Structures are given as structure tokens and as C-alpha cells.
PDB file of C-alpha atoms in Angstrom:
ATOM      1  CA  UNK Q   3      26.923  14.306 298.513  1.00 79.00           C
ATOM      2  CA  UNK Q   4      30.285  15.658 297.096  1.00 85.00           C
ATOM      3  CA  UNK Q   5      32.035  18.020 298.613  1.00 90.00           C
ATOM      4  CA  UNK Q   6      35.786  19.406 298.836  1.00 94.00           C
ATOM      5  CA  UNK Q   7      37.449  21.001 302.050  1.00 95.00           C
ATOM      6  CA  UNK Q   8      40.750  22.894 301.282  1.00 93.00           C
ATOM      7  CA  UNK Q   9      43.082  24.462 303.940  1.00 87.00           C
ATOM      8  CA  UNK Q  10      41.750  28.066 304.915  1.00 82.00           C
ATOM      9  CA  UNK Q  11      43.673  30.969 304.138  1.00 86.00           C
ATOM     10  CA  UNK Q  12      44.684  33.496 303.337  1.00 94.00           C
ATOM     11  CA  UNK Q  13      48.340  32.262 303.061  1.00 96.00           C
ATOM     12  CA  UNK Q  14      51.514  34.789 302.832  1.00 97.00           C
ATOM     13  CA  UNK Q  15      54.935  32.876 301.880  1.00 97.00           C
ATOM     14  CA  UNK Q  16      58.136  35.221 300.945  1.00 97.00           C
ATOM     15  CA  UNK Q  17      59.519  34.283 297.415  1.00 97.00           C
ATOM     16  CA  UNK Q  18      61.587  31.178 296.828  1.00 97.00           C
ATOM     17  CA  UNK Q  19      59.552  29.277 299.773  1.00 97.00           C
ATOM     18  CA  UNK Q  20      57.773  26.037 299.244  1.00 97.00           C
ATOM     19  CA  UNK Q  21      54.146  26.009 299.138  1.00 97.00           C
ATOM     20  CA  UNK Q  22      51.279  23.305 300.239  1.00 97.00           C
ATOM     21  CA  UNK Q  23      47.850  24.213 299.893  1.00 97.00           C
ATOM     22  CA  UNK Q  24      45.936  21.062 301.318  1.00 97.00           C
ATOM     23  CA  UNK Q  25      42.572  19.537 299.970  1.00 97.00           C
ATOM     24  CA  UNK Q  26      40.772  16.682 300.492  1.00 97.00           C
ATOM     25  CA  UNK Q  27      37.422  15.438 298.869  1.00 96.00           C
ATOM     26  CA  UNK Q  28      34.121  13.460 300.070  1.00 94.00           C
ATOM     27  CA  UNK Q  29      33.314  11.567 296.989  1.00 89.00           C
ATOM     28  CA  UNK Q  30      31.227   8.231 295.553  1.00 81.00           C
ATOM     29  CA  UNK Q  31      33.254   5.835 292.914  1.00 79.00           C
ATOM     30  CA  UNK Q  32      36.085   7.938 291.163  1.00 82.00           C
ATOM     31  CA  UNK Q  33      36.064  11.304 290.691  1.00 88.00           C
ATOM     32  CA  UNK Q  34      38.135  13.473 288.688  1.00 89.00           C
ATOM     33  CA  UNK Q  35      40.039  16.128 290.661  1.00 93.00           C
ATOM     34  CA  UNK Q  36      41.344  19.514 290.039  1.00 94.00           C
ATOM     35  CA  UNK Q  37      43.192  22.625 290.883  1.00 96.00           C
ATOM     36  CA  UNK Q  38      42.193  26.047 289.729  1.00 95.00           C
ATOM     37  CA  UNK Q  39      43.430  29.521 289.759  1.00 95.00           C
ATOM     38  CA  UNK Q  40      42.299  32.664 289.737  1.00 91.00           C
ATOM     39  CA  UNK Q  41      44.500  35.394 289.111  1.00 91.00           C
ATOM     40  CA  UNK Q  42      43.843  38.998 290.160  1.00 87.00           C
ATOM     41  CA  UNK Q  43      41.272  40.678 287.681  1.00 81.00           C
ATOM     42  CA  UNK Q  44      40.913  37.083 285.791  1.00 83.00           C
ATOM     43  CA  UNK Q  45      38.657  34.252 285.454  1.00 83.00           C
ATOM     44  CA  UNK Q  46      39.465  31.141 287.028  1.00 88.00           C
ATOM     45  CA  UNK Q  47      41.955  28.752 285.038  1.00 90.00           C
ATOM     46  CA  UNK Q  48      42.530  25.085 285.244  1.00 91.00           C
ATOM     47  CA  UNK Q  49      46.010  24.884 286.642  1.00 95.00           C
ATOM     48  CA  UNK Q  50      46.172  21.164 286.526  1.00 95.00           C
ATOM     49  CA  UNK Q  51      44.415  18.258 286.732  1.00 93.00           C
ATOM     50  CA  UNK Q  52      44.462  13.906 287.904  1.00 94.00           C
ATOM     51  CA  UNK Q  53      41.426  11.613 286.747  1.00 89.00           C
ATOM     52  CA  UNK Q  54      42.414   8.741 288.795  1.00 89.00           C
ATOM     53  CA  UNK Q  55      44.254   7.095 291.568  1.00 92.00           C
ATOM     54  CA  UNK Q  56      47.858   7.917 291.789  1.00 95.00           C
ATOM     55  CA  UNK Q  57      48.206  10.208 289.139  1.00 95.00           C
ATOM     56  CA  UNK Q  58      50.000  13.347 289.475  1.00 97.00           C
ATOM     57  CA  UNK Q  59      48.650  16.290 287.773  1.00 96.00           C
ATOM     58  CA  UNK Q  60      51.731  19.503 286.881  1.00 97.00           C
ATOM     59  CA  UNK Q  61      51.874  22.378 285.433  1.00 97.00           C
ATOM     60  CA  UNK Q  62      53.878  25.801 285.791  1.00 95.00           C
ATOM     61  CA  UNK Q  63      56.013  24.387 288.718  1.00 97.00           C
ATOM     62  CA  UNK Q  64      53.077  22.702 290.593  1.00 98.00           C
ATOM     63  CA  UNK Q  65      51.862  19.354 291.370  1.00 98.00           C
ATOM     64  CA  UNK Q  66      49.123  17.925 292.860  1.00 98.00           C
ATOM     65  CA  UNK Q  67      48.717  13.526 293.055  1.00 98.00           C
ATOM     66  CA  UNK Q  68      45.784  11.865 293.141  1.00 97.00           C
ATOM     67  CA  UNK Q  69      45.672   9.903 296.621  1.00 96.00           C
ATOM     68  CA  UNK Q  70      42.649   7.814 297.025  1.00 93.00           C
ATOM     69  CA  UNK Q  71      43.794   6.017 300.259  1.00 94.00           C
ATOM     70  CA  UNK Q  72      43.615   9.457 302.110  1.00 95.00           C
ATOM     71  CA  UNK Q  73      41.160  11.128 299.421  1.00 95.00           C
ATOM     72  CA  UNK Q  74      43.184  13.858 299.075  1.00 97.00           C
ATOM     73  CA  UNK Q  75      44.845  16.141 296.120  1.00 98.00           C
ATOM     74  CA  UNK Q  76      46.815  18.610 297.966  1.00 98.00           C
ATOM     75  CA  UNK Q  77      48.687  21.096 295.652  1.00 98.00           C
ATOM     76  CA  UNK Q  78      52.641  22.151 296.187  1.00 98.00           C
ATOM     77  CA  UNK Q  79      55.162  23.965 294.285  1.00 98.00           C
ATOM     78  CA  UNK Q  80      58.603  24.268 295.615  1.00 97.00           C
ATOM     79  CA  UNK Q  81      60.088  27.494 294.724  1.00 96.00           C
ATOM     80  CA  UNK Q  82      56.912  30.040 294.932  1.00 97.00           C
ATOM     81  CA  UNK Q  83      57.291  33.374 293.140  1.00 97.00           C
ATOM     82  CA  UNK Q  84      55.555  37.150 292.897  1.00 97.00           C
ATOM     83  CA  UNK Q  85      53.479  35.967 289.913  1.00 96.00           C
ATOM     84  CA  UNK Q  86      51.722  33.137 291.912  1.00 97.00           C
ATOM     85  CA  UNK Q  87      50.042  35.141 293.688  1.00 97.00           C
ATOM     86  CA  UNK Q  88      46.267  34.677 293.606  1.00 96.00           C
ATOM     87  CA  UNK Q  89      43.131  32.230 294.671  1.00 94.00           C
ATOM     88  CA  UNK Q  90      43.322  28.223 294.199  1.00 96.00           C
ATOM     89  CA  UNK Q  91      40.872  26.274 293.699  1.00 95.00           C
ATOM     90  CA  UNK Q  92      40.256  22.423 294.877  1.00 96.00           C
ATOM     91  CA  UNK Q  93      37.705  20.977 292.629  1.00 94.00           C
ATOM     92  CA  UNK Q  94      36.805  17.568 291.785  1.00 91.00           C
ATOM     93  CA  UNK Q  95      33.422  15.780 288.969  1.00 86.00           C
ATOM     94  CA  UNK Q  96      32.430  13.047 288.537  1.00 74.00           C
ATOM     95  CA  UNK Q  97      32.634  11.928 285.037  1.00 65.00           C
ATOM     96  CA  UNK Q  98      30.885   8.369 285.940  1.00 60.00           C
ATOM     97  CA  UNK Q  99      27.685   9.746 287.029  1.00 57.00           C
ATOM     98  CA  UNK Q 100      27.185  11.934 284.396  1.00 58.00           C
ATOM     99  CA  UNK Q 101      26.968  14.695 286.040  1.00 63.00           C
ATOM    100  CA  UNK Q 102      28.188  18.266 284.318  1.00 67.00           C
ATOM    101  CA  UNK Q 103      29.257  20.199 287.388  1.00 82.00           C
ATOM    102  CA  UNK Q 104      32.332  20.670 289.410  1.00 88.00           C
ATOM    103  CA  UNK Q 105      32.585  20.847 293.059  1.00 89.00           C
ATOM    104  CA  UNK Q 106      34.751  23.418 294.491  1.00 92.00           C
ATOM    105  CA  UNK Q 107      36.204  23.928 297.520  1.00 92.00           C
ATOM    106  CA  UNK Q 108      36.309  27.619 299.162  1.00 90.00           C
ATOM    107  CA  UNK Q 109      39.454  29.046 297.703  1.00 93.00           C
ATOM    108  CA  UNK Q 110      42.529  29.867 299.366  1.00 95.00           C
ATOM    109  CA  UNK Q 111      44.371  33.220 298.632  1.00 95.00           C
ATOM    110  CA  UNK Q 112      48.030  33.051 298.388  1.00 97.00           C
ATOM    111  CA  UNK Q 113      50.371  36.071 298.283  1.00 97.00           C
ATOM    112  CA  UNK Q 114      53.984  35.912 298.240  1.00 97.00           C
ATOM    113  CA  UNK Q 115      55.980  38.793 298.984  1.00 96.00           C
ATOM    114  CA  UNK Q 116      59.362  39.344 297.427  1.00 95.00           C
TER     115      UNK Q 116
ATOM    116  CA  UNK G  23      44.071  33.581 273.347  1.00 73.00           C
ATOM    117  CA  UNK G  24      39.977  33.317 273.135  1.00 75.00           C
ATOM    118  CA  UNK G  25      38.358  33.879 275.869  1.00 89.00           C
ATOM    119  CA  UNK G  26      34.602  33.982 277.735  1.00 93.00           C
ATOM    120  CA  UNK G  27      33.564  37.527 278.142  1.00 94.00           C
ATOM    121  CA  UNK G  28      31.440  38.919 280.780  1.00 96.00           C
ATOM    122  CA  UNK G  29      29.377  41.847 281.134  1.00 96.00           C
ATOM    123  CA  UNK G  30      28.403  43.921 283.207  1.00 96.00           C
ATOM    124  CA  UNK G  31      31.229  43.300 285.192  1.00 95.00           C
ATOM    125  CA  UNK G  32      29.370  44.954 288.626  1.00 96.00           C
ATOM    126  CA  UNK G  33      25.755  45.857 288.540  1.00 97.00           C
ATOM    127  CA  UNK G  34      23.670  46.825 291.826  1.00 97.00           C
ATOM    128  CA  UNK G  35      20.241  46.839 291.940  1.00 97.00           C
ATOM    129  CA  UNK G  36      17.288  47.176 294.425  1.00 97.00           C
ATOM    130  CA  UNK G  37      15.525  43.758 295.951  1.00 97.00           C
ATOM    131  CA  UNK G  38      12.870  42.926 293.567  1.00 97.00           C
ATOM    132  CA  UNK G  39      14.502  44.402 290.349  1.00 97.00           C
ATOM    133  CA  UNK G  40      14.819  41.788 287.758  1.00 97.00           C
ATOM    134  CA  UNK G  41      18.552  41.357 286.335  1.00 98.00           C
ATOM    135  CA  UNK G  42      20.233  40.019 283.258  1.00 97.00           C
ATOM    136  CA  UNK G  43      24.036  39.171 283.561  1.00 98.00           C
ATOM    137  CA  UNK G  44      25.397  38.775 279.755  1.00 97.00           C
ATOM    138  CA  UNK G  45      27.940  36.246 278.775  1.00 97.00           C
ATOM    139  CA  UNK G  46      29.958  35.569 275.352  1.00 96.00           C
ATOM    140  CA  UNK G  47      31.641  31.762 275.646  1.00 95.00           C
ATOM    141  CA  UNK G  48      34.197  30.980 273.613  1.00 92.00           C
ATOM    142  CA  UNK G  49      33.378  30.812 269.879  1.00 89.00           C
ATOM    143  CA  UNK G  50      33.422  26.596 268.977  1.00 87.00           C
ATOM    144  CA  UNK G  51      32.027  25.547 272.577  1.00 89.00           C
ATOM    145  CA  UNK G  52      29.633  24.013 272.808  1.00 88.00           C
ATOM    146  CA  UNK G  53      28.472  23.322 276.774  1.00 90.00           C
ATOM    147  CA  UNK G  54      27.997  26.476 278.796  1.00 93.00           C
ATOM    148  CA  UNK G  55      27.769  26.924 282.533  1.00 94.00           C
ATOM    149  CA  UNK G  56      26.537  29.482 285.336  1.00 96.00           C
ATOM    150  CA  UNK G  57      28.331  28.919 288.458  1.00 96.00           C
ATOM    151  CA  UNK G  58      28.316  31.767 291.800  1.00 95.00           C
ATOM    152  CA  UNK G  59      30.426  32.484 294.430  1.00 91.00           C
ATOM    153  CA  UNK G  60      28.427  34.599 297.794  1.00 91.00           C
ATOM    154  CA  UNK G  61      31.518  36.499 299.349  1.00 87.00           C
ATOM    155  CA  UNK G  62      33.800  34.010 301.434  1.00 81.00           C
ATOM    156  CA  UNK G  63      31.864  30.695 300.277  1.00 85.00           C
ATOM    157  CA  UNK G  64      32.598  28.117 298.018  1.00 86.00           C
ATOM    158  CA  UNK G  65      31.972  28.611 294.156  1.00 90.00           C
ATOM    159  CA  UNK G  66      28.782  26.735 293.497  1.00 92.00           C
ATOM    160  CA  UNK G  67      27.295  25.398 290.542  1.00 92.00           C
ATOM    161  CA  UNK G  68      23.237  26.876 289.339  1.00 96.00           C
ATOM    162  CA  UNK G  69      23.145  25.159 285.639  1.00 95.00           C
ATOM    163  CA  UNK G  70      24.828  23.642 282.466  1.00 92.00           C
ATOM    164  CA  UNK G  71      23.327  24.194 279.317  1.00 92.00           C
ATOM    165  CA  UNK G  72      23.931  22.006 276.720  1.00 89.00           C
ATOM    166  CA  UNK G  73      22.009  21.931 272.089  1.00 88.00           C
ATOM    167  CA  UNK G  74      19.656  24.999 273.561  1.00 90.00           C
ATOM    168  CA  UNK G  75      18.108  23.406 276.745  1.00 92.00           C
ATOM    169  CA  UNK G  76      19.219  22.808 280.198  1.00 93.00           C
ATOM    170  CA  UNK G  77      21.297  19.647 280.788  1.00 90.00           C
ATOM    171  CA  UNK G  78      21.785  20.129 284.669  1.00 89.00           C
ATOM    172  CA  UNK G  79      20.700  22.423 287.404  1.00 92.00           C
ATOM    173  CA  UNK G  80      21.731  22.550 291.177  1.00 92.00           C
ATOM    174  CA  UNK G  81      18.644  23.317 293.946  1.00 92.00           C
ATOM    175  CA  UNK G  82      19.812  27.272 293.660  1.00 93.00           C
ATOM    176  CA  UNK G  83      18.768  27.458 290.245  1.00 95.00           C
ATOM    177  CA  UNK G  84      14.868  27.503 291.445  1.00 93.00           C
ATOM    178  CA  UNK G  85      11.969  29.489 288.884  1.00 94.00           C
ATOM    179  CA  UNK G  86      13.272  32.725 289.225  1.00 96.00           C
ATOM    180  CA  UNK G  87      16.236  31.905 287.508  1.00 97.00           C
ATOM    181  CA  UNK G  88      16.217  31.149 283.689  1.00 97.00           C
ATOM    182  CA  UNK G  89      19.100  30.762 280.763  1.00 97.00           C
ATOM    183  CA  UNK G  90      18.880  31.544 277.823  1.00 94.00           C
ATOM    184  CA  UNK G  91      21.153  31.551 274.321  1.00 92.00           C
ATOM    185  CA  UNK G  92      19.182  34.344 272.246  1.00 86.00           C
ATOM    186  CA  UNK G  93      21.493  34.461 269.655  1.00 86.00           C
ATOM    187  CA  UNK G  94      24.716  32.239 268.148  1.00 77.00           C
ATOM    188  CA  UNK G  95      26.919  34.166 270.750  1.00 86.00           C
ATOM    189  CA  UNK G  96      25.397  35.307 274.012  1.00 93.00           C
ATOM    190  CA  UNK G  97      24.408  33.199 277.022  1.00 96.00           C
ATOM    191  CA  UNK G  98      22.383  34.985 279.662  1.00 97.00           C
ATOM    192  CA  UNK G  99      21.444  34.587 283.057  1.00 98.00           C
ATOM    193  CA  UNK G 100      18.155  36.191 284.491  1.00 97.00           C
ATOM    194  CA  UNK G 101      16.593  36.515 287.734  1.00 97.00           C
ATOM    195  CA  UNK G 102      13.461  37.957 287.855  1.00 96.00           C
ATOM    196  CA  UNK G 103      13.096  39.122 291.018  1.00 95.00           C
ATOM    197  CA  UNK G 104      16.506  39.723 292.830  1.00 96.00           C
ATOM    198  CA  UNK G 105      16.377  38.847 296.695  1.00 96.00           C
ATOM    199  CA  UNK G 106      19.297  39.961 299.146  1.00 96.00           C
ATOM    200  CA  UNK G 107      20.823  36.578 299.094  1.00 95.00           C
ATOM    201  CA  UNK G 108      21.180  36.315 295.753  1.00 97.00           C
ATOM    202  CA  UNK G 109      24.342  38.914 295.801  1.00 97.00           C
ATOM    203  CA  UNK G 110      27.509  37.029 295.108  1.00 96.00           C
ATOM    204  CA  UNK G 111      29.717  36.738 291.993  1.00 95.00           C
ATOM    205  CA  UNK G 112      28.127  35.273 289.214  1.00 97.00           C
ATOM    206  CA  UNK G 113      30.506  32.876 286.545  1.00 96.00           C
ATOM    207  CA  UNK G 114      30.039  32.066 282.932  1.00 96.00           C
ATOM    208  CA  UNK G 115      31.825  29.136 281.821  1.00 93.00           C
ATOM    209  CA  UNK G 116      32.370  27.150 278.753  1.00 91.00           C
ATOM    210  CA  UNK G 117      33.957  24.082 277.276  1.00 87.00           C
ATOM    211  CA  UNK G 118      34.297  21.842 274.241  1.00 83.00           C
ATOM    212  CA  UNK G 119      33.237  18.520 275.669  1.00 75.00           C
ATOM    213  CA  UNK G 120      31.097  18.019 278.729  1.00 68.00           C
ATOM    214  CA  UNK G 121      32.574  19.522 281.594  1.00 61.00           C
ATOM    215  CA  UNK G 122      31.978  16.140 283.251  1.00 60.00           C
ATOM    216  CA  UNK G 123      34.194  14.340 281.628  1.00 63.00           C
ATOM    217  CA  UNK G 124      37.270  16.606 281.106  1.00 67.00           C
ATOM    218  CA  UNK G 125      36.709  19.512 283.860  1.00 65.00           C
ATOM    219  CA  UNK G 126      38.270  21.816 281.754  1.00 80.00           C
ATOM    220  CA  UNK G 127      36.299  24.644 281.914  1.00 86.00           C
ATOM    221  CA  UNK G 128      37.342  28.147 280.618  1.00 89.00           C
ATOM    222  CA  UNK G 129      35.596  31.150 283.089  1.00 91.00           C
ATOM    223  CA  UNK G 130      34.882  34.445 282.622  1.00 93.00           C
ATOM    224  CA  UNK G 131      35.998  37.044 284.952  1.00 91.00           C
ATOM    225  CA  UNK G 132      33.214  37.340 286.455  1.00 94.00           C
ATOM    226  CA  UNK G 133      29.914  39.638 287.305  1.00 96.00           C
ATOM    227  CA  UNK G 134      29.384  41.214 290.830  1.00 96.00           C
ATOM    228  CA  UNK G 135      25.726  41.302 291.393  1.00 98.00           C
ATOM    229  CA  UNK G 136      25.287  43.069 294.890  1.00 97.00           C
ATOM    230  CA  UNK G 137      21.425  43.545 296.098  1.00 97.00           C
ATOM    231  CA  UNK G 138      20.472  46.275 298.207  1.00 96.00           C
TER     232      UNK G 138
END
């Protein structure tokens, strides 16, 4: 079946450093693949997303790209500040089959000190 | 900014106690979700609920679970009879098209359900 493995944390950076949070996917045909966020007190958000091979998904300073010849979408933002602190997400559907739900990985808590 | 509302945002209850966990999706949505999260796991799907009847459901989502949309606003989840295992953090979702095809789900914040 599908599943999504993402790097454990919990993950402490100081302000200004660069940030990779790694994921890869198990996955028939082509999914879709995601990051997420969930901010203290919130509800998850969709932080940014890639639907197929090579793409690069951004948003708010981070990227992710959509490698399918190491089926991975591993998120990274270069200058990481107080306000990203919180849980990400790796997610990924699969819009081919269907099927409604997404797939998430564990979560990995990030918290970057100033 | 709308939003999905959740509520109550931590209930505890006693095994066997039968639980509803309210949710309010955003207004012009039309595909809503129930997805849980058991402390330090992975955030797994139960069911997607799509025109007032169930359009997917994961092997979790077994007959003591049920959904329902009583009214043009609320989406509830209930288990009948709560087991231990069944404590985790329960998400409401919601989206305009079919979660499927765009993945862009809007979440709640969340309701702790912890079963003693």
C-alpha cells in the first residue's frame, strides 16, 4: 500500500539556518505529494504542494520538488525563522485511483531558537 | 479567513462511554473528512463523506464508528462504545473538490479524545 516515511524529529535549528526535513513515499502510478503544517494551537495547513514528476512546489520561503527517480519530496527553506516553528507534514494521494484520502507521514517538530 | 471549527476541543471519558466529537466545515464545501492522530503516530485517515453518504472509509472506521451531517452545518463523528485505543486526536477536514484530486484540505484544530 501507500505509505510516507519522513525524517524523525524533533529538530532544533537557531534562526537564519537552513532547513531539510526529508521524506520519501512508497507509491503505485503517480501520486500527488504534499507538505503540511501545523502550527502551535492550529489545524494543519497545506504549505505547498507538486502533482507530478519534477515539479517544485513553494510557498513562504520553502520548497519541496517532486523527484520520482528517488521517490522523494523532501522540504527545505534556507533562512529558517522564530515563526516556523511547528509540525510538518509529508503527505502524498492519489488522484488516479480515486481514492479521497491522504497519506501522511509521522510529523516532524521543528523549533528554531533565536 | 473561514475556517473548520471543532468542538469539544478535549473530552475524556470512561471505556465504554459512547462519544460525539462535533465539527463545523467551512461554509461552501462540499467533501468532509475524519482523520486521527494516536500520540507519536502518523495522522491516519477513518472516512470521507461526500452528497450525505460515505464516499470512503479506511479499516479503522469499523461499526462502532458512524458520521453523520444532521443539519446544513455540523458534521459529527460518533463512537459508540469508546475502547482504550481509540484515544488519539481526532481531525475534521473539508474541501471544495475531492480531496483526491487537489489535496487541499482545510483542518480543524483538532479534538483530544483520551479514554480512561
Amino acid at each position: 500500500g501507500n505509505s510516507v516515511t519522513q525524517m524523525e524529529g524533533p529538530v532544533t535549528l537557531s534562526e537564519e539556518a537552513f532547513l531539510t526535513i526529508n521524506c520519501t513515499y512508497t507509491a503505485t502510478g503517480y501520486p500527488s505529494l504534499f507538505w503540511y503544517v501545523q502550527y502551535p494551537g492550529e489545524g494543519l495547513q497545506l504549505l505547498l504542494k507538486a502533482t507530478k514528476a519534477d515539479d517544485k512546489g513553494s510557498n513562504k520561503g520553502f520548497e519541496a520538488t517532486y523527484r520520482k527517480e528517488t521517490t522523494s519530496f523532501h522540504l527545505e527553506k534556507g533562512s529558517v525563522q522564530v515563526s516556523d516553528s511547528a509540525v510538518y507534514f509529508c503527505a502524498l494521494t492519489q488522484p488516479q485511483g480515486g481514492s479521497e484520502k491522504l497519506v501522511f507521514g509521522k510529523g516532524t517538530k521543528l523549533t528554531v531558537n533565536p | 479567513e473561514p475556517e473548520v471549527t471543532q468542538t469539544p476541543s478535549h473530552q475524556v471519558t470512561q471505556m465504554g462511554q459512547e462519544v460525539i466529537l462535533r465539527c463545523v466545515p467551512i461554509s461552501n464545501h462540499l467533501y468532509f473528512y475524519w482523520y486521527r492522530q494516536i500520540l507519536g503516530q502518523k495522522v491516519e485517515f477513518l472516512v470521507s463523506f461526500y452528497n450525505n453518504e460515505i464516499s470512503e472509509k479506511s479499516e479503522i472506521f469499523d461499526d462502532q464508528f458512524s458520521v453523520e451531517r444532521p443539519d446544513g452545518s455540523n458534521f459529527t463523528l460518533k463512537i459508540r462504545s469508546t475502547k482504550l485505543e481509540d484515544s488519539a486526536m481526532y481531525f475534521c477536514a473539508s474541501s471544495e473538490r475531492s480531496g483526491g484530486y487537489t489535496g487541499e484540505l482545510f483542518f480543524g484544530e483538532g479534538s483530544r479524545l483520551t479514554v480512561l
